[in-house]
């Protein structure tokens, strides 16, 4: 097991300090308010320091990987650019709209510094993430926070949708991190599996279905990649385990049943009752209509208030559903940004998922087994985040945007340096 904080010795350099900051990121992300924001600011300052101090040292990457690195740097600038372009067209300058998008911008120097240092922080995450989930479970067991709803558990500053989504994502991370860099000892495997189980349990406890659909997809990808010689038996075991969990959890059965019923009773050519799944389907249709009305300028967060009660929206969405979107957002990462920033927000949101997915997916066919497993881990994380983003905004809350942006930066940095090492080895 690696020394999580780079050993007990004093931090000898800004590079050590940057890795230490990022290494503890998942530890208290759901239990300490402001944790991810503070780490982001410290890491960004250290990243700028490292990049400037080592400005004469070239990035030790082959041309192909260097292009990917620069592409990701541009990608992380896109959310801020989308806000700026749409506001310039609308002549409507509101500073708070930049809060969450700026989190990705601050990760540009972090990514560049990690590549300069050739630092793989994911090797620390493999041990810190299970610990973070166990700590979250301990906090919840000591004091349930029922402020949001008497049946929905979360921590004091995280809404149940985000709480359930992040716990599920990190739980699946623990499963994918088993034997990540080498064959783990049985005690380490048990430790990571406990993190997986606690993450799933906390997600179910939140009663939030956000991201649940990603779990079977990630499990299937993992089984196909990691248990290739036992696919039939592994698949059968996974199905039996999933059925057992489903029937043993009343919450899971109830919430899944409600979702199926709401989908089956949704009217595509008539008004619909305001419920969880039906409202989200209507939100997507509303977003498509509003994007047509102002494709380049968007509406900001509340600029479409004049369309409440519009005949086109009344066809399928009751006024309560329309007002909910106005006051609480569209509960969809892509739809929310398309309405807020027009085509620029749409492209930016899609790019944040598609571009990393393409890069992570390419690593599944790498020659190095560790690179393959890292690519699978990163792809699984991104898939969970994407599926969650279809039912809630995953990058809208500042703490969530900070956390996901830094996690993606660390995944990308680790794969860039490992891919470049593999390229050098192949040439030599």
Tab-separated table of C-alpha atoms in Angstrom:
chain	number	residue	atom	x	y	z
A	1	UNK	CA	0.000	0.000	0.000
A	2	UNK	CA	1.438	3.398	-0.947
A	3	UNK	CA	2.060	5.957	1.743
A	4	UNK	CA	-0.972	8.161	1.316
A	5	UNK	CA	0.651	11.429	2.272
A	6	UNK	CA	3.983	10.634	0.626
A	7	UNK	CA	5.363	9.113	3.781
A	8	UNK	CA	5.805	10.687	7.176
A	9	UNK	CA	8.602	12.944	6.030
A	10	UNK	CA	7.968	16.704	5.652
A	11	UNK	CA	6.705	17.752	2.250
A	12	UNK	CA	9.895	18.591	0.403
A	13	UNK	CA	8.552	20.441	-2.618
A	14	UNK	CA	5.469	22.040	-4.193
A	15	UNK	CA	5.100	18.814	-6.168
A	16	UNK	CA	4.813	16.789	-2.958
A	17	UNK	CA	2.329	19.299	-1.553
A	18	UNK	CA	0.196	19.135	-4.715
A	19	UNK	CA	0.061	15.348	-4.618
A	20	UNK	CA	-0.769	15.374	-0.901
A	21	UNK	CA	-3.624	17.857	-1.440
A	22	UNK	CA	-5.116	15.827	-4.258
A	23	UNK	CA	-4.578	12.502	-2.473
A	24	UNK	CA	-6.905	13.446	0.406
A	25	UNK	CA	-9.603	14.916	-1.874
A	26	UNK	CA	-12.094	11.991	-1.574
A	27	UNK	CA	-11.624	11.657	2.187
A	28	UNK	CA	-14.174	14.216	3.466
A	29	UNK	CA	-15.855	15.370	0.262
A	30	UNK	CA	-19.339	14.425	1.556
A	31	UNK	CA	-18.834	15.145	5.247
A	32	UNK	CA	-16.955	18.454	5.466
A	33	UNK	CA	-18.479	21.513	3.827
A	34	UNK	CA	-15.970	23.429	1.690
A	35	UNK	CA	-13.472	20.533	1.639
A	36	UNK	CA	-13.241	20.181	-2.146
A	37	UNK	CA	-13.251	23.936	-2.708
A	38	UNK	CA	-10.294	24.526	-0.388
A	39	UNK	CA	-8.328	21.671	-1.954
A	40	UNK	CA	-9.079	23.038	-5.435
A	41	UNK	CA	-7.754	26.504	-4.605
A	42	UNK	CA	-4.622	25.160	-2.898
A	43	UNK	CA	-3.973	22.709	-5.740
A	44	UNK	CA	-4.506	25.360	-8.409
A	45	UNK	CA	-2.037	27.731	-6.694
A	46	UNK	CA	0.507	24.921	-6.402
A	47	UNK	CA	-0.144	23.944	-10.015
A	48	UNK	CA	0.553	27.456	-11.278
A	49	UNK	CA	3.678	27.610	-9.114
A	50	UNK	CA	4.986	24.313	-10.532
A	51	UNK	CA	4.195	25.140	-14.160
A	52	UNK	CA	5.852	28.578	-13.911
A	53	UNK	CA	8.873	27.267	-11.978
A	54	UNK	CA	9.379	24.496	-14.524
A	55	UNK	CA	8.459	26.557	-17.581
A	56	UNK	CA	11.747	25.699	-19.291
A	57	UNK	CA	11.207	21.987	-18.751
A	58	UNK	CA	9.272	20.504	-21.710
A	59	UNK	CA	6.343	18.173	-21.233
A	60	UNK	CA	7.771	14.688	-21.555
A	61	UNK	CA	5.029	13.430	-23.871
A	62	UNK	CA	4.992	12.100	-27.436
A	63	UNK	CA	3.200	14.347	-29.984
A	64	UNK	CA	-0.075	12.408	-29.844
A	65	UNK	CA	-0.347	12.586	-26.063
A	66	UNK	CA	0.708	16.244	-26.080
A	67	UNK	CA	-2.197	17.034	-28.403
A	68	UNK	CA	-4.571	15.252	-26.040
A	69	UNK	CA	-3.169	17.239	-23.107
A	70	UNK	CA	-3.684	20.556	-24.889
A	71	UNK	CA	-7.134	19.420	-25.972
A	72	UNK	CA	-8.105	18.731	-22.369
A	73	UNK	CA	-6.751	22.141	-21.339
A	74	UNK	CA	-9.048	23.742	-23.933
A	75	UNK	CA	-11.917	21.484	-22.842
A	76	UNK	CA	-11.662	22.697	-19.241
A	77	UNK	CA	-11.881	26.309	-20.487
A	78	UNK	CA	-15.094	25.646	-22.435
A	79	UNK	CA	-17.636	25.972	-19.575
A	80	UNK	CA	-16.404	29.506	-18.777
A	81	UNK	CA	-16.272	30.430	-22.465
A	82	UNK	CA	-19.845	29.171	-22.934
A	83	UNK	CA	-21.106	31.437	-20.151
A	84	UNK	CA	-19.136	34.415	-21.488
A	85	UNK	CA	-20.337	34.012	-25.089
A	86	UNK	CA	-23.996	33.635	-24.130
A	87	UNK	CA	-23.878	36.589	-21.735
A	88	UNK	CA	-22.171	38.750	-24.360
A	89	UNK	CA	-24.964	37.959	-26.830
A	90	UNK	CA	-27.676	38.622	-24.229
A	91	UNK	CA	-25.863	41.698	-22.806
A	92	UNK	CA	-26.553	40.198	-19.403
A	93	UNK	CA	-23.451	39.994	-17.186
A	94	UNK	CA	-23.957	38.029	-13.950
A	95	UNK	CA	-20.820	36.971	-12.114
A	96	UNK	CA	-22.259	34.092	-10.085
A	97	UNK	CA	-22.868	32.091	-13.275
A	98	UNK	CA	-19.099	31.560	-13.434
A	99	UNK	CA	-18.817	29.947	-9.983
A	100	UNK	CA	-19.066	26.296	-11.023
A	101	UNK	CA	-17.598	26.559	-14.568
A	102	UNK	CA	-14.510	28.271	-13.134
A	103	UNK	CA	-13.752	25.093	-11.180
A	104	UNK	CA	-12.805	23.367	-14.419
A	105	UNK	CA	-10.698	26.328	-15.499
A	106	UNK	CA	-8.758	26.136	-12.214
A	107	UNK	CA	-7.954	22.505	-12.987
A	108	UNK	CA	-5.929	23.423	-16.104
A	109	UNK	CA	-2.737	24.251	-14.125
A	110	UNK	CA	-3.351	21.183	-11.940
A	111	UNK	CA	-3.418	18.905	-14.981
A	112	UNK	CA	-0.359	20.540	-16.528
A	113	UNK	CA	1.551	20.299	-13.237
A	114	UNK	CA	0.701	16.609	-12.827
A	115	UNK	CA	2.060	15.915	-16.304
A	116	UNK	CA	5.191	17.992	-15.604
A	117	UNK	CA	5.760	16.010	-12.401
A	118	UNK	CA	4.721	12.723	-14.022
A	119	UNK	CA	2.625	12.193	-10.891
A	120	UNK	CA	-0.049	9.480	-10.749
A	121	UNK	CA	-2.409	10.480	-7.935
A	122	UNK	CA	-4.938	7.747	-8.757
A	123	UNK	CA	-2.702	5.231	-6.961
A	124	UNK	CA	-3.529	7.118	-3.735
A	125	UNK	CA	-7.248	7.301	-4.561
A	126	UNK	CA	-7.379	3.497	-4.669
A	127	UNK	CA	-6.866	3.536	-0.880
A	128	UNK	CA	-8.357	6.891	0.126
A	129	UNK	CA	-11.747	6.467	-1.591
A	130	UNK	CA	-12.777	3.386	0.466
A	131	UNK	CA	-11.680	5.201	3.623
A	132	UNK	CA	-13.764	8.236	2.644
A	133	UNK	CA	-16.842	6.066	2.112
A	134	UNK	CA	-16.349	4.304	5.443
A	135	UNK	CA	-16.030	7.693	7.179
A	136	UNK	CA	-19.213	8.903	5.468
A	137	UNK	CA	-21.001	5.757	6.597
A	138	UNK	CA	-19.764	6.342	10.162
A	139	UNK	CA	-20.994	9.951	10.141
A	140	UNK	CA	-24.396	8.870	8.830
A	141	UNK	CA	-24.679	6.084	11.422
A	142	UNK	CA	-23.916	8.506	14.264
A	143	UNK	CA	-26.355	11.185	13.136
A	144	UNK	CA	-28.824	10.777	10.289
A	145	UNK	CA	-29.557	14.026	8.544
A	146	UNK	CA	-33.237	14.034	7.568
A	147	UNK	CA	-33.523	17.744	6.828
A	148	UNK	CA	-34.298	17.104	3.156
A	149	UNK	CA	-36.976	14.463	3.761
A	150	UNK	CA	-37.902	12.131	6.597
A	151	UNK	CA	-37.134	9.112	4.379
A	152	UNK	CA	-34.045	10.428	2.540
A	153	UNK	CA	-30.656	10.376	4.223
A	154	UNK	CA	-27.772	12.711	3.391
A	155	UNK	CA	-25.172	14.859	5.103
A	156	UNK	CA	-25.944	18.394	6.244
A	157	UNK	CA	-24.755	20.263	3.143
A	158	UNK	CA	-25.379	17.754	0.336
A	159	UNK	CA	-28.792	17.180	-1.259
A	160	UNK	CA	-29.921	13.513	-1.472
A	161	UNK	CA	-29.605	13.398	-5.279
A	162	UNK	CA	-25.944	14.391	-5.221
A	163	UNK	CA	-25.269	12.343	-2.082
A	164	UNK	CA	-26.643	9.177	-3.660
A	165	UNK	CA	-24.912	9.804	-6.976
A	166	UNK	CA	-21.441	10.474	-5.540
A	167	UNK	CA	-21.635	7.518	-3.136
A	168	UNK	CA	-22.635	5.169	-5.953
A	169	UNK	CA	-19.859	6.494	-8.201
A	170	UNK	CA	-17.205	6.141	-5.499
A	171	UNK	CA	-18.533	2.731	-4.490
A	172	UNK	CA	-18.124	1.444	-8.036
A	173	UNK	CA	-14.691	3.115	-8.092
A	174	UNK	CA	-13.682	0.842	-5.179
A	175	UNK	CA	-14.744	-2.262	-7.086
A	176	UNK	CA	-12.877	-1.226	-10.232
A	177	UNK	CA	-9.795	-0.356	-8.146
A	178	UNK	CA	-9.312	-3.958	-6.964
A	179	UNK	CA	-5.985	-5.271	-8.354
A	180	UNK	CA	-5.511	-1.935	-10.110
A	181	UNK	CA	-1.703	-1.720	-10.176
A	182	UNK	CA	-0.850	-5.184	-8.920
A	183	UNK	CA	-2.542	-8.180	-7.352
A	184	UNK	CA	-3.831	-6.909	-4.015
A	185	UNK	CA	-3.469	-8.833	-0.777
A	186	UNK	CA	-6.718	-10.366	0.463
A	187	UNK	CA	-7.024	-7.766	3.231
A	188	UNK	CA	-6.707	-4.937	0.707
A	189	UNK	CA	-9.317	-6.571	-1.533
A	190	UNK	CA	-11.654	-6.872	1.440
A	191	UNK	CA	-11.027	-3.218	2.336
A	192	UNK	CA	-11.889	-2.068	-1.193
A	193	UNK	CA	-14.915	-4.361	-1.382
A	194	UNK	CA	-16.177	-2.883	1.902
A	195	UNK	CA	-15.886	0.550	0.294
A	196	UNK	CA	-17.924	-0.730	-2.659
A	197	UNK	CA	-20.628	-2.180	-0.382
A	198	UNK	CA	-20.851	0.949	1.797
A	199	UNK	CA	-21.069	3.195	-1.281
A	200	UNK	CA	-23.983	1.191	-2.679
A	201	UNK	CA	-25.677	1.062	0.734
A	202	UNK	CA	-25.437	4.832	1.220
A	203	UNK	CA	-26.776	5.416	-2.291
A	204	UNK	CA	-29.820	3.229	-1.566
A	205	UNK	CA	-30.220	4.867	1.844
A	206	UNK	CA	-30.508	8.271	0.156
A	207	UNK	CA	-33.570	6.967	-1.773
A	208	UNK	CA	-32.097	8.758	-4.770
A	209	UNK	CA	-32.343	6.875	-8.073
A	210	UNK	CA	-29.829	9.267	-9.610
A	211	UNK	CA	-27.172	7.159	-11.320
A	212	UNK	CA	-28.623	3.753	-10.370
A	213	UNK	CA	-28.886	2.790	-14.048
A	214	UNK	CA	-25.102	3.126	-14.348
A	215	UNK	CA	-24.397	0.395	-11.792
A	216	UNK	CA	-25.307	-2.626	-13.975
A	217	UNK	CA	-23.534	-1.061	-16.969
A	218	UNK	CA	-20.305	-0.546	-15.030
A	219	UNK	CA	-20.530	-4.037	-13.537
A	220	UNK	CA	-20.965	-5.586	-16.985
A	221	UNK	CA	-17.966	-3.658	-18.342
A	222	UNK	CA	-15.910	-4.733	-15.331
A	223	UNK	CA	-16.921	-8.393	-15.644
A	224	UNK	CA	-16.161	-8.407	-19.356
A	225	UNK	CA	-12.731	-6.812	-18.884
A	226	UNK	CA	-11.497	-8.340	-15.633
A	227	UNK	CA	-13.050	-11.820	-15.647
A	228	UNK	CA	-12.777	-12.617	-19.337
A	229	UNK	CA	-12.140	-16.327	-18.734
A	230	UNK	CA	-15.202	-16.725	-16.497
A	231	UNK	CA	-17.715	-14.451	-18.193
A	232	UNK	CA	-20.666	-16.852	-18.123
A	233	UNK	CA	-20.233	-17.760	-14.457
A	234	UNK	CA	-19.444	-14.169	-13.470
A	235	UNK	CA	-22.454	-12.831	-15.346
A	236	UNK	CA	-24.735	-15.412	-13.721
A	237	UNK	CA	-23.347	-14.555	-10.283
A	238	UNK	CA	-23.813	-10.833	-10.937
A	239	UNK	CA	-27.435	-11.346	-12.009
A	240	UNK	CA	-28.189	-13.458	-8.933
A	241	UNK	CA	-26.502	-10.927	-6.638
A	242	UNK	CA	-28.417	-8.036	-8.251
A	243	UNK	CA	-31.731	-9.875	-7.848
A	244	UNK	CA	-30.923	-10.665	-4.227
A	245	UNK	CA	-30.110	-7.032	-3.456
A	246	UNK	CA	-33.259	-5.902	-5.255
A	247	UNK	CA	-35.570	-8.193	-3.313
A	248	UNK	CA	-33.854	-7.616	0.025
A	249	UNK	CA	-34.102	-3.811	-0.235
A	250	UNK	CA	-37.617	-2.434	0.167
A	251	UNK	CA	-36.358	1.040	-0.778
A	252	UNK	CA	-34.829	-0.228	-4.012
A	253	UNK	CA	-38.002	-2.112	-4.965
A	254	UNK	CA	-40.264	0.806	-4.139
A	255	UNK	CA	-38.228	3.466	-5.947
A	256	UNK	CA	-37.647	1.292	-9.015
A	257	UNK	CA	-41.327	0.380	-9.188
A	258	UNK	CA	-42.308	4.031	-8.976
A	259	UNK	CA	-39.923	4.923	-11.809
A	260	UNK	CA	-41.319	2.196	-14.087
A	261	UNK	CA	-44.902	3.242	-13.344
A	262	UNK	CA	-44.167	6.926	-14.028
A	263	UNK	CA	-42.522	6.090	-17.353
A	264	UNK	CA	-45.408	3.836	-18.432
A	265	UNK	CA	-48.043	6.460	-17.574
A	266	UNK	CA	-46.258	9.393	-19.230
A	267	UNK	CA	-48.335	11.072	-21.987
A	268	UNK	CA	-46.392	12.298	-25.013
A	269	UNK	CA	-49.398	14.160	-26.459
A	270	UNK	CA	-51.121	15.378	-23.327
A	271	UNK	CA	-50.462	17.077	-19.979
A	272	UNK	CA	-48.716	15.037	-17.277
A	273	UNK	CA	-48.881	15.015	-13.519
A	274	UNK	CA	-45.860	16.461	-11.740
A	275	UNK	CA	-43.829	13.496	-10.546
A	276	UNK	CA	-40.146	12.639	-10.432
A	277	UNK	CA	-39.628	10.770	-13.716
A	278	UNK	CA	-42.448	12.392	-15.675
A	279	UNK	CA	-41.222	15.876	-14.800
A	280	UNK	CA	-37.712	15.019	-15.990
A	281	UNK	CA	-39.046	13.826	-19.346
A	282	UNK	CA	-40.983	17.082	-19.664
A	283	UNK	CA	-37.898	19.090	-18.640
A	284	UNK	CA	-35.953	17.685	-21.612
A	285	UNK	CA	-38.775	18.612	-24.005
A	286	UNK	CA	-39.022	22.076	-22.464
A	287	UNK	CA	-35.254	22.558	-22.839
A	288	UNK	CA	-35.396	21.594	-26.535
A	289	UNK	CA	-38.193	24.124	-27.105
A	290	UNK	CA	-36.389	26.916	-25.247
A	291	UNK	CA	-33.131	26.230	-27.091
A	292	UNK	CA	-34.991	26.823	-30.368
A	293	UNK	CA	-36.237	30.196	-29.092
A	294	UNK	CA	-32.769	31.613	-28.376
A	295	UNK	CA	-30.094	29.189	-29.608
A	296	UNK	CA	-27.089	31.519	-29.316
A	297	UNK	CA	-27.855	33.637	-26.255
A	298	UNK	CA	-29.704	31.230	-24.001
A	299	UNK	CA	-31.746	32.526	-21.088
A	300	UNK	CA	-29.535	32.349	-18.020
A	301	UNK	CA	-31.237	30.737	-15.034
A	302	UNK	CA	-34.549	32.630	-15.022
A	303	UNK	CA	-34.722	34.430	-18.335
A	304	UNK	CA	-37.356	32.070	-19.727
A	305	UNK	CA	-39.969	33.078	-17.111
A	306	UNK	CA	-42.039	34.733	-19.846
A	307	UNK	CA	-42.532	31.324	-21.474
A	308	UNK	CA	-44.263	29.849	-18.407
A	309	UNK	CA	-47.759	28.967	-19.575
A	310	UNK	CA	-46.783	28.968	-23.254
A	311	UNK	CA	-49.214	26.799	-25.296
A	312	UNK	CA	-46.395	24.550	-26.526
A	313	UNK	CA	-45.271	23.820	-22.955
A	314	UNK	CA	-48.841	23.409	-21.714
A	315	UNK	CA	-49.286	20.520	-24.161
A	316	UNK	CA	-47.325	18.158	-21.938
A	317	UNK	CA	-46.224	20.007	-18.775
A	318	UNK	CA	-48.481	21.391	-16.069
A	319	UNK	CA	-47.650	24.844	-14.720
A	320	UNK	CA	-46.155	23.317	-11.550
A	321	UNK	CA	-43.604	21.415	-13.662
A	322	UNK	CA	-42.753	24.534	-15.662
A	323	UNK	CA	-42.282	26.624	-12.528
A	324	UNK	CA	-40.171	23.884	-10.945
A	325	UNK	CA	-37.720	24.098	-13.860
A	326	UNK	CA	-37.618	27.872	-13.427
A	327	UNK	CA	-36.939	27.743	-9.680
A	328	UNK	CA	-34.901	24.537	-9.283
A	329	UNK	CA	-33.386	23.821	-12.690
A	330	UNK	CA	-34.051	21.132	-15.288
A	331	UNK	CA	-32.479	18.280	-13.299
A	332	UNK	CA	-30.351	17.415	-16.313
A	333	UNK	CA	-26.765	18.617	-16.782
A	334	UNK	CA	-26.983	19.024	-20.556
A	335	UNK	CA	-30.506	20.483	-20.654
A	336	UNK	CA	-29.746	23.019	-17.919
A	337	UNK	CA	-26.661	24.339	-19.719
A	338	UNK	CA	-28.396	24.375	-23.098
A	339	UNK	CA	-31.123	26.630	-21.694
A	340	UNK	CA	-28.680	28.730	-19.666
A	341	UNK	CA	-26.067	29.322	-22.402
A	342	UNK	CA	-27.675	28.210	-25.651
A	343	UNK	CA	-25.726	26.161	-28.180
A	344	UNK	CA	-22.469	27.044	-26.398
A	345	UNK	CA	-23.666	25.460	-23.172
A	346	UNK	CA	-24.939	22.425	-25.053
A	347	UNK	CA	-21.614	21.865	-26.824
A	348	UNK	CA	-19.610	22.476	-23.659
A	349	UNK	CA	-21.644	19.995	-21.614
A	350	UNK	CA	-21.516	17.326	-24.290
A	351	UNK	CA	-17.774	17.804	-24.750
A	352	UNK	CA	-17.095	17.375	-21.022
A	353	UNK	CA	-18.507	13.862	-21.285
A	354	UNK	CA	-17.686	12.807	-24.849
A	355	UNK	CA	-14.027	13.874	-25.133
A	356	UNK	CA	-12.829	12.141	-21.919
A	357	UNK	CA	-14.964	9.085	-22.797
A	358	UNK	CA	-13.194	8.740	-26.147
A	359	UNK	CA	-9.773	9.077	-24.530
A	360	UNK	CA	-10.547	6.713	-21.651
A	361	UNK	CA	-12.092	4.207	-24.041
A	362	UNK	CA	-8.942	4.185	-26.195
A	363	UNK	CA	-6.938	3.024	-23.194
A	364	UNK	CA	-8.905	-0.238	-23.001
A	365	UNK	CA	-6.868	-1.452	-25.995
A	366	UNK	CA	-3.506	-0.287	-24.663
A	367	UNK	CA	-0.607	-2.756	-24.529
A	368	UNK	CA	-0.003	-2.117	-20.825
A	369	UNK	CA	-2.419	-3.932	-18.472
A	370	UNK	CA	-2.197	-1.183	-15.846
A	371	UNK	CA	-3.140	1.414	-18.461
A	372	UNK	CA	-6.101	-0.740	-19.493
A	373	UNK	CA	-7.299	-0.999	-15.901
A	374	UNK	CA	-6.833	2.730	-15.327
A	375	UNK	CA	-8.799	3.451	-18.493
A	376	UNK	CA	-11.582	1.139	-17.299
A	377	UNK	CA	-11.627	2.837	-13.891
A	378	UNK	CA	-11.789	6.314	-15.427
A	379	UNK	CA	-14.454	5.257	-17.939
A	380	UNK	CA	-16.575	3.698	-15.198
A	381	UNK	CA	-16.328	6.878	-13.126
A	382	UNK	CA	-17.293	9.024	-16.110
A	383	UNK	CA	-20.185	6.726	-17.045
A	384	UNK	CA	-21.640	6.979	-13.532
A	385	UNK	CA	-21.294	10.764	-13.627
A	386	UNK	CA	-22.936	10.955	-17.059
A	387	UNK	CA	-25.910	8.769	-16.097
A	388	UNK	CA	-26.348	10.810	-12.921
A	389	UNK	CA	-26.185	13.955	-15.041
A	390	UNK	CA	-29.257	12.828	-16.979
A	391	UNK	CA	-31.410	13.182	-13.847
A	392	UNK	CA	-29.686	15.993	-11.947
A	393	UNK	CA	-27.030	18.662	-12.474
A	394	UNK	CA	-23.692	17.061	-11.575
A	395	UNK	CA	-21.452	20.088	-12.226
A	396	UNK	CA	-23.808	22.820	-10.997
A	397	UNK	CA	-23.052	22.695	-7.270
A	398	UNK	CA	-19.670	24.269	-6.522
A	399	UNK	CA	-18.399	21.447	-4.312
A	400	UNK	CA	-19.461	18.796	-6.863
A	401	UNK	CA	-17.918	20.709	-9.785
A	402	UNK	CA	-14.662	21.063	-7.836
A	403	UNK	CA	-14.595	17.395	-6.923
A	404	UNK	CA	-15.417	15.987	-10.359
A	405	UNK	CA	-13.073	18.403	-12.140
A	406	UNK	CA	-10.124	17.397	-9.943
A	407	UNK	CA	-10.934	13.689	-10.203
A	408	UNK	CA	-11.060	13.906	-14.005
A	409	UNK	CA	-7.783	15.868	-14.024
A	410	UNK	CA	-6.098	13.141	-11.994
A	411	UNK	CA	-7.446	10.378	-14.246
A	412	UNK	CA	-6.307	12.214	-17.365
A	413	UNK	CA	-2.890	13.025	-15.905
A	414	UNK	CA	-2.288	9.416	-14.856
A	415	UNK	CA	-3.248	8.076	-18.276
A	416	UNK	CA	-1.227	10.679	-20.170
A	417	UNK	CA	2.001	9.832	-18.369
A	418	UNK	CA	1.413	6.068	-18.506
A	419	UNK	CA	0.508	6.177	-22.190
A	420	UNK	CA	3.623	8.224	-22.920
A	421	UNK	CA	5.774	5.746	-20.954
A	422	UNK	CA	4.310	2.892	-22.978
A	423	UNK	CA	5.056	4.776	-26.217
A	424	UNK	CA	8.684	5.289	-25.171
A	425	UNK	CA	9.045	1.608	-24.247
A	426	UNK	CA	7.655	0.507	-27.582
A	427	UNK	CA	10.161	2.671	-29.459
A	428	UNK	CA	13.162	1.526	-27.408
